[in-house]
C-alpha cells in the first residue's frame, strides 16, 4: 500500500517542487494579489499582510467589546440603566491607542511610498501614451540611420481573433518589451483624455494626463508576460484597452530593439 | 539591412526635477538643446547629448509640434 502511494505522490511532489507557476494575469473570482515581479510589488504585498495583522486584532477586539456590551447591558439583564455619560480616563485611552496604532502603521507605509517615487539612475526610458482607446509606446533612446525612434501602437485583440490559450480582453497585438533586472524609467502621458497605466504584478498604477509627463520606475525581477488594464475611466472602450508587458533577458531586448530599428 | 549598434543609456536623473511630474524636465532639455545649438551648432557633441535626452523624455508628438512652431517663428519659449 505504501509503495503504491509513493508511486503516486513522488512524481507529483518532484513536479510541484521543481516547477513554479506565477500568476501574472487575473483569475476567475480572484481575491488575492497576482504574483509580484518587482521589489515594489513585493513591498505592497508585505505591507498589506502587515496591515492585515492590525486589522484582525482590532476587528476581534471591537467585536468582543460590542457583543459583551450588548449581552451584559441588555434590558432584561440590566434593569437599572447606567447614568454614566463620560469618563476622562477611558476617553484618553481610546484616543491615544488608535493614534499610536496609526503612527506605527505610518512607518512602513511612508517608507514604501517614498521607495515607489525613487528613480534610481535609469538605463532605459520608455514612454507610454494613452489614446482613446489604445496605448502607444515610444522607445526614443535609440535612433536608426534616418533618425527615427521606435513608436508603435498596442491594440486589444478582439475576442473572435483570439487563439487557444490567449486571455479574453487582455491580449494585445504589440506588447511592450522590457529587459529584466534593469532600472527602467516609464514616462506616462495621454493624447486625449485621462487614462491610467496599471499592471498589478509590477506594482504600477500611474495616471496618464494630457499635457503632463508622469514618471514612474520599474525593475522587473523575472522573465514573464504581465497583464494590466486602463484604470481611469476614459470613454466607451475604457475596458478594451489592456496593457501587456513582456520581460525578456537584456540581450534579447537589444536584439528586439535592433530588429525594430531596422524595420 | 544595416547593423545598428545599441547603447543602453538614457537621460539621467536631474536634481532640478525630483518629482513625479517630469513635464518641465522634457521642456528644459528641449530649450537647452536649442540654446546649445545656437551657441555651438547642432552637430556639436555637447548639444547632441541634449538632443538625445529630450528625445528620450518628450513624446514625439510634442517635439514635432514645437519644431513646427519654431519653424513658423511662433515658439513660446526662448528662441
XYZ file of C-alpha atoms in Angstrom:
342
model
C 0.000 0.000 0.000
C 2.773 2.412 0.997
C 4.727 1.677 -2.170
C 1.657 2.294 -4.221
C 1.115 5.683 -2.544
C 4.768 6.544 -3.005
C 4.441 5.874 -6.713
C 1.610 8.373 -6.955
C 2.919 11.049 -4.592
C 6.620 11.161 -5.508
C 6.300 12.308 -9.133
C 3.721 14.885 -8.048
C 5.981 16.203 -5.290
C 9.009 16.317 -7.585
C 6.977 18.175 -10.206
C 5.457 20.668 -7.792
C 8.766 21.408 -6.091
C 10.733 21.844 -9.301
C 8.202 23.939 -11.186
C 6.893 27.272 -10.021
C 3.983 28.838 -11.843
C 3.373 32.543 -11.443
C 0.057 34.233 -11.992
C 0.686 37.496 -13.802
C -2.894 37.856 -15.037
C -6.196 37.914 -13.151
C -8.037 34.663 -12.395
C -11.744 33.997 -12.021
C -13.110 35.093 -8.632
C -9.658 36.127 -7.516
C -9.475 37.769 -4.095
C -5.734 37.937 -3.515
C -2.878 39.634 -5.323
C -1.206 38.498 -8.509
C 2.344 37.257 -8.009
C 4.877 40.067 -7.618
C 7.613 40.611 -10.201
C 9.150 43.825 -8.865
C 10.531 44.784 -5.441
C 7.789 47.437 -5.206
C 5.006 44.891 -5.620
C 6.692 42.651 -3.025
C 6.684 45.674 -0.700
C 2.994 46.348 -1.379
C 2.078 42.741 -0.577
C 4.185 42.727 2.597
C 2.589 45.995 3.742
C -0.848 44.532 3.046
C -0.037 41.458 5.137
C 1.363 43.605 7.968
C -1.786 45.742 7.972
C -3.979 42.620 7.991
C -2.443 41.739 11.374
C -3.591 45.069 12.856
C -6.983 44.762 11.156
C -7.577 41.284 12.607
C -6.576 42.302 16.137
C -8.781 45.434 16.012
C -11.717 43.517 14.486
C -11.594 40.811 17.173
C -11.226 43.353 19.989
C -14.083 45.590 18.775
C -16.383 42.596 18.113
C -15.666 41.236 21.595
C -16.380 44.621 23.231
C -19.561 45.103 21.211
C -21.011 41.655 21.854
C -20.092 41.804 25.555
C -21.797 45.209 25.895
C -24.923 44.013 24.077
C -25.070 40.903 26.224
C -24.481 42.454 29.634
C -26.464 45.652 29.162
C -29.498 44.069 27.570
C -32.642 45.424 29.358
C -33.809 42.109 30.916
C -30.376 41.521 32.461
C -29.726 45.129 33.397
C -32.975 46.669 34.574
C -31.492 49.888 36.039
C -29.920 51.867 33.169
C -26.470 53.322 33.637
C -26.268 57.086 34.101
C -22.620 57.229 33.074
C -22.149 59.860 30.339
C -18.380 60.295 30.126
C -15.109 59.180 31.647
C -11.918 61.157 31.093
C -9.541 58.219 31.500
C -11.330 55.904 29.064
C -11.625 58.724 26.514
C -7.891 59.420 26.726
C -7.181 55.695 26.274
C -9.427 55.278 23.236
C -7.966 58.378 21.600
C -4.293 57.704 22.276
C -4.366 53.986 21.394
C -5.671 54.375 17.794
C -3.302 57.323 17.292
C -0.363 55.124 18.326
C -1.535 52.300 16.035
C -1.745 54.768 13.120
C 1.747 56.045 13.884
C 3.147 52.506 13.876
C 1.397 51.754 10.564
C 2.658 55.024 9.042
C 6.329 53.965 9.295
C 6.310 51.078 6.743
C 3.650 52.858 4.709
C 5.715 56.013 4.157
C 8.912 54.092 3.506
C 7.113 52.173 0.747
C 5.569 55.345 -0.641
C 8.952 57.052 -0.924
C 10.553 53.899 -2.361
C 7.949 53.971 -5.134
C 8.840 57.570 -6.024
C 12.578 56.947 -6.047
C 14.123 56.888 -9.516
C 17.466 55.072 -9.400
C 19.578 56.316 -12.333
C 17.661 54.638 -15.153
C 19.224 52.768 -18.071
C 16.166 52.941 -20.289
C 13.294 55.382 -20.762
C 10.049 54.149 -22.263
C 7.157 56.492 -22.949
C 3.625 55.229 -22.823
C 0.780 57.329 -24.167
C -2.887 56.666 -23.600
C -5.252 57.208 -26.509
C -8.976 56.629 -26.963
C -8.748 53.580 -26.889
C -5.319 52.058 -27.168
C -1.832 52.535 -25.757
C 1.190 53.611 -27.768
C 4.790 53.061 -26.754
C 7.859 55.100 -27.656
C 11.438 53.896 -27.290
C 13.368 57.063 -28.113
C 16.748 56.220 -26.526
C 17.759 54.652 -29.826
C 17.582 56.118 -33.308
C 18.039 54.422 -36.670
C 20.085 55.877 -39.520
C 17.170 58.056 -40.607
C 16.997 59.483 -37.078
C 13.706 57.758 -36.300
C 12.900 56.154 -32.966
C 10.643 53.185 -32.216
C 6.984 54.150 -31.905
C 4.116 51.693 -32.140
C 0.514 51.236 -31.067
C -0.832 48.430 -28.911
C -4.433 47.419 -29.578
C -6.514 44.754 -27.859
C -7.040 41.544 -29.821
C -10.803 41.159 -30.358
C -12.473 38.019 -28.992
C -13.057 36.452 -32.426
C -9.332 36.665 -33.280
C -8.048 35.021 -30.094
C -6.221 31.738 -30.401
C -6.381 28.948 -27.832
C -4.725 29.898 -24.542
C -4.936 33.652 -25.062
C -6.710 35.743 -22.452
C -10.005 37.402 -23.338
C -9.959 41.246 -23.159
C -6.321 41.167 -22.048
C -4.295 40.208 -25.107
C -2.757 42.886 -27.377
C -1.221 42.863 -30.857
C 2.049 44.614 -29.884
C 3.407 44.113 -26.386
C 5.704 46.443 -24.514
C 9.078 44.667 -24.316
C 11.347 45.375 -21.346
C 14.577 43.795 -20.092
C 14.761 42.074 -16.697
C 16.998 43.308 -13.865
C 17.313 46.782 -15.369
C 16.197 50.113 -13.945
C 13.599 51.450 -16.337
C 12.022 54.895 -16.311
C 8.438 54.933 -17.551
C 7.006 58.258 -18.705
C 3.221 58.142 -18.776
C 1.058 60.679 -20.587
C -2.123 60.854 -22.645
C -3.032 62.274 -26.013
C -6.722 62.970 -25.440
C -8.398 62.284 -22.068
C -7.322 60.842 -18.700
C -6.141 57.228 -18.722
C -4.181 55.182 -16.200
C -1.413 52.717 -16.968
C -1.642 49.894 -14.437
C -0.067 46.455 -14.108
C -0.764 44.621 -10.818
C 2.201 42.202 -10.917
C 4.634 45.082 -11.405
C 3.023 47.242 -8.709
C 2.479 50.128 -11.118
C -0.539 52.379 -11.455
C 0.238 55.737 -12.994
C -2.283 58.264 -14.247
C -1.900 59.358 -17.864
C -2.740 63.063 -18.058
C -2.809 65.096 -21.291
C -0.085 67.773 -21.247
C 1.730 66.274 -18.271
C 4.505 63.677 -18.119
C 4.240 61.393 -15.111
C 7.318 59.407 -14.204
C 7.436 56.011 -12.567
C 10.077 53.316 -12.351
C 10.190 49.607 -12.991
C 12.682 46.885 -12.077
C 11.386 43.520 -13.258
C 12.999 40.588 -11.478
C 11.886 37.696 -13.679
C 11.007 36.993 -17.277
C 7.309 36.792 -17.981
C 4.241 38.314 -19.562
C 2.402 40.773 -17.340
C -1.160 41.893 -17.934
C -2.855 45.113 -16.911
C -5.750 47.347 -17.864
C -6.548 51.024 -18.215
C -7.564 52.114 -14.726
C -9.117 55.536 -15.258
C -12.493 55.669 -16.898
C -11.775 57.165 -20.319
C -14.781 56.629 -22.521
C -16.829 53.939 -24.150
C -13.965 51.498 -24.811
C -12.203 52.022 -21.465
C -12.499 48.304 -20.746
C -10.993 47.338 -24.087
C -7.526 48.867 -23.943
C -5.429 46.357 -21.983
C -1.704 46.537 -21.320
C 0.764 43.691 -21.861
C 4.391 43.933 -20.765
C 6.795 41.181 -21.756
C 10.002 40.980 -19.740
C 12.931 39.348 -21.534
C 16.669 38.974 -20.941
C 18.753 42.055 -21.792
C 20.457 40.518 -24.884
C 17.036 39.547 -26.253
C 15.789 43.068 -25.612
C 18.743 44.507 -27.529
C 18.074 42.117 -30.425
C 14.415 43.169 -30.423
C 15.406 46.866 -30.465
C 17.856 46.258 -33.366
C 15.163 44.449 -35.349
C 12.629 47.186 -34.671
C 15.085 49.881 -35.742
C 15.862 48.075 -38.986
C 12.190 47.575 -39.882
C 19.638 45.505 -43.558
C 22.335 47.548 -41.863
C 23.672 46.686 -38.419
C 22.705 49.181 -35.706
C 24.801 49.459 -32.551
C 22.617 49.703 -29.465
C 23.845 51.542 -26.409
C 21.735 51.092 -23.314
C 21.680 54.646 -21.965
C 19.109 57.320 -21.376
C 18.540 60.812 -19.992
C 19.981 60.848 -16.473
C 18.072 61.807 -13.382
C 18.138 65.586 -12.931
C 18.089 67.067 -9.426
C 16.150 70.083 -10.705
C 13.196 67.769 -11.344
C 12.946 65.414 -8.369
C 9.184 64.875 -8.522
C 6.902 62.536 -10.410
C 5.989 65.376 -12.792
C 8.673 65.405 -15.491
C 6.960 67.817 -17.899
C 9.428 70.608 -17.115
C 12.343 68.189 -17.421
C 11.414 67.485 -21.040
C 10.825 71.171 -21.756
C 14.134 72.230 -20.150
C 16.121 69.678 -22.168
C 14.485 70.882 -25.388
C 15.321 74.506 -24.565
C 18.872 73.547 -23.512
C 19.463 71.784 -26.807
C 18.380 74.801 -28.846
C 20.407 77.171 -26.692
C 23.448 74.926 -27.178
C 22.789 74.558 -30.909
C 22.593 78.335 -31.243
C 25.943 78.762 -29.479
C 27.906 75.794 -30.822
C 25.981 74.382 -33.764
C 23.561 71.447 -33.920
C 26.246 68.832 -34.620
C 28.374 69.688 -31.605
C 28.739 66.554 -29.417
C 27.746 68.561 -26.326
C 24.468 69.589 -27.999
C 23.874 66.113 -29.392
C 23.680 64.901 -25.790
C 20.834 67.309 -25.017
C 19.040 66.196 -28.136
C 19.240 62.537 -27.052
C 17.901 63.471 -23.634
C 14.918 65.489 -24.818
C 14.144 62.792 -27.384
C 14.121 60.238 -24.547
C 11.844 62.314 -22.339
C 9.428 64.141 -24.630
C 6.639 62.448 -26.589
C 7.322 62.559 -30.345
C 4.095 64.483 -30.892
C 5.241 67.285 -28.584
C 8.644 67.554 -30.289
C 7.017 67.683 -33.736
C 4.678 70.427 -32.563
C 7.473 72.502 -31.034
C 9.662 72.051 -34.130
C 6.811 73.290 -36.312
C 6.235 76.285 -34.036
C 9.969 77.066 -34.176
C 9.962 76.942 -37.974
C 6.973 79.253 -38.072
C 8.545 81.616 -35.533
C 5.696 81.076 -33.074
C 7.599 79.097 -30.428
C 6.530 80.296 -26.943
C 9.909 79.601 -25.302
C 13.288 81.307 -25.754
C 14.398 81.285 -29.386
